[in-house]
Amino acid sequence: MTYEYLQNTLSNTIMKASVKMEIISVREKPEYKDRAIQYFQKIWASESSLLVYEDCINHCITTPNPLPQWYLLVEGENIIGCAGLITNDFISRMDLYPWICALYIEESHRGHAYGALLLEKAKKDSQKGGFRHVYLCTDHIGYYEKYGFEYIGTGYHPWGESSRIYMSVV
């Protein structure tokens, strides 16, 4: 997939949106902090990990470091997706960073390349932070390759599972 194709796809996706689509960086718009915490907890947290998202999102606002970053994809007043940019996604390859994590698009909004909007925002913020690459871990095959990611190997999680690791130049 060429960069031009991706740009055209994203432009068409944004133009087709019936209401204004916006990527919210919680760091840039801290007034979204509480909504972000609730959304990430609803989508990704278990009962025992609720505080992980709350603590990390709260501290992303004031840190002088480029990481972490937390994003919401908002259509009108509705949150339709999210993603994060973090130092490590609970994976053995701690020599690699930053990591895109927690990418999610509501089922009713899938199939329109909205996930690509969040991936591109994370890539841009990685570049601003001085990074040359961005990584992610997943079990999906075929999705991230469409957006410039390349499979580079396997990583291992503390709970005994493994995931595919992908990299993209930013």
Coordinates of C-alpha atoms in Angstrom, one line a residue:
M1 CA 0.0 0.0 0.0
T2 CA 1.4 3.4 -1.0
Y3 CA 1.3 6.4 1.2
E4 CA -0.8 8.2 -1.4
Y5 CA -3.4 5.5 -1.3
L6 CA -3.6 5.7 2.5
Q7 CA -3.9 9.5 2.3
N8 CA -6.8 9.2 -0.2
T9 CA -8.5 6.6 1.9
L10 CA -8.3 8.7 5.0
S11 CA -9.4 11.9 3.2
N12 CA -12.4 10.0 1.8
T13 CA -13.2 8.5 5.2
I14 CA -13.3 11.9 6.8
M15 CA -15.3 13.5 4.0
K16 CA -17.9 10.7 4.2
A17 CA -18.5 11.3 7.9
S18 CA -22.0 12.7 8.4
V19 CA -20.9 14.5 11.5
K20 CA -17.5 16.0 12.5
M21 CA -14.9 13.4 13.2
E22 CA -12.1 14.4 15.6
I23 CA -9.2 12.7 17.3
I24 CA -8.8 13.9 20.8
S25 CA -5.5 13.7 22.5
V26 CA -6.2 13.6 26.3
R27 CA -2.8 15.4 26.9
E28 CA -3.9 18.2 24.6
K29 CA -7.5 18.3 25.8
P30 CA -7.4 17.2 29.5
E31 CA -11.1 18.1 29.8
Y32 CA -11.7 14.7 28.1
K33 CA -9.7 12.8 30.8
D34 CA -12.7 11.4 32.7
R35 CA -14.5 10.3 29.6
A36 CA -11.3 8.7 28.3
I37 CA -10.8 6.8 31.6
Q38 CA -14.4 5.5 31.5
Y39 CA -14.2 4.5 27.9
F40 CA -10.8 2.6 28.1
Q41 CA -11.9 0.9 31.3
K42 CA -15.2 -0.2 29.6
I43 CA -13.5 -1.5 26.5
W44 CA -10.2 -2.9 27.8
A45 CA -10.1 -3.3 31.6
S46 CA -10.9 -6.2 33.8
E47 CA -12.1 -5.7 37.4
S48 CA -8.5 -6.0 38.6
S49 CA -7.0 -3.6 36.0
L50 CA -9.3 -0.6 36.2
L51 CA -6.7 1.5 38.1
V52 CA -4.1 0.8 35.4
Y53 CA -6.0 2.9 32.9
E54 CA -7.1 5.5 35.4
D55 CA -3.5 6.1 36.7
C56 CA -1.8 6.1 33.3
I57 CA -4.3 8.5 31.7
N58 CA -4.3 10.8 34.7
H59 CA -0.5 11.1 34.6
C60 CA -0.2 11.5 30.8
I61 CA -1.5 15.0 31.2
T62 CA 1.3 16.4 33.3
T63 CA 4.4 14.3 32.3
P64 CA 7.2 16.2 30.5
N65 CA 7.9 12.9 28.6
P66 CA 6.5 12.3 25.1
L67 CA 4.8 9.1 26.4
P68 CA 2.2 8.0 27.3
Q69 CA -0.5 9.4 25.0
W70 CA -4.1 8.5 25.0
Y71 CA -6.5 9.2 22.1
L72 CA -10.3 9.1 21.6
L73 CA -12.0 9.1 18.2
V74 CA -15.1 11.2 18.5
E75 CA -17.9 11.6 16.1
G76 CA -20.1 14.5 17.2
E77 CA -20.4 13.9 21.0
N78 CA -20.0 10.1 20.7
I79 CA -16.7 8.2 21.3
I80 CA -16.4 5.7 18.6
G81 CA -12.8 4.5 19.1
C82 CA -9.6 4.8 21.1
A83 CA -5.9 4.0 21.1
G84 CA -2.9 4.6 23.3
L85 CA 0.9 5.2 22.7
I86 CA 2.9 3.8 25.5
T87 CA 6.4 2.6 26.5
N88 CA 5.6 -1.1 26.6
D89 CA 2.5 -3.2 26.0
F90 CA 3.2 -5.9 28.6
I91 CA 5.5 -7.7 26.2
S92 CA 9.0 -9.1 26.5
R93 CA 10.5 -6.8 23.8
M94 CA 11.3 -3.9 26.2
D95 CA 14.1 -2.8 23.9
L96 CA 11.4 -1.6 21.4
Y97 CA 9.2 1.5 21.9
P98 CA 6.9 3.3 21.7
W99 CA 3.9 0.9 21.4
I100 CA 0.5 1.6 20.0
C101 CA -2.0 -0.1 22.3
A102 CA -5.7 -0.5 22.9
L103 CA -6.8 0.3 19.3
Y104 CA -10.5 -0.1 19.2
I105 CA -13.3 1.0 16.9
E106 CA -17.0 0.4 17.8
E107 CA -18.5 -2.4 15.8
S108 CA -21.1 -0.2 14.2
H109 CA -18.3 2.0 12.8
R110 CA -15.9 -0.6 11.5
G111 CA -15.1 -1.0 7.8
H112 CA -14.4 2.6 7.2
A113 CA -10.6 2.8 8.0
Y114 CA -11.3 4.8 11.1
G115 CA -8.6 2.8 12.9
A116 CA -6.1 4.2 10.4
L117 CA -6.9 7.7 11.7
L118 CA -5.8 6.7 15.2
L119 CA -2.7 4.8 13.9
E120 CA -1.6 7.9 12.0
K121 CA -2.1 10.2 15.0
A122 CA 0.1 7.9 17.1
K123 CA 2.7 7.7 14.3
K124 CA 2.8 11.5 14.1
D125 CA 3.1 11.9 17.9
S126 CA 5.9 9.3 17.9
Q127 CA 7.8 11.3 15.3
K128 CA 7.3 14.5 17.3
G129 CA 8.7 12.6 20.3
G130 CA 11.9 11.8 18.4
F131 CA 11.1 8.2 17.6
R132 CA 11.9 6.6 14.2
H133 CA 9.6 3.6 14.6
V134 CA 6.4 2.5 16.3
Y135 CA 5.4 -1.0 17.4
L136 CA 2.3 -3.0 18.3
C137 CA 1.5 -6.5 19.4
T138 CA -1.6 -8.3 18.2
D139 CA -3.0 -11.6 17.1
H140 CA -4.5 -10.1 14.0
I141 CA -3.0 -10.9 10.6
G142 CA -3.7 -8.7 7.6
Y143 CA -5.1 -5.6 9.3
Y144 CA -2.0 -3.7 10.3
E145 CA -0.1 -4.6 7.1
K146 CA -2.7 -2.4 5.2
Y147 CA -1.4 0.6 7.1
G148 CA 2.3 0.2 6.7
F149 CA 3.1 -2.2 9.5
E150 CA 5.6 -5.1 9.0
Y151 CA 5.7 -8.3 11.1
I152 CA 9.0 -8.5 12.9
G153 CA 8.6 -11.5 15.3
T154 CA 7.0 -12.8 18.4
G155 CA 6.9 -11.4 21.9
Y156 CA 5.8 -12.9 25.2
H157 CA 3.5 -11.6 27.8
P158 CA 3.8 -12.0 31.6
W159 CA 0.7 -14.2 31.7
G160 CA 2.2 -16.8 29.4
E161 CA 0.7 -16.0 26.0
S162 CA 2.6 -14.7 23.0
S163 CA 1.7 -12.1 20.3
R164 CA 2.8 -11.1 16.9
I165 CA 5.0 -7.9 16.9
Y166 CA 4.6 -5.3 14.1
M167 CA 6.7 -2.3 13.3
S168 CA 6.2 0.8 11.2
V169 CA 8.5 3.7 10.3
V170 CA 7.0 7.0 11.4

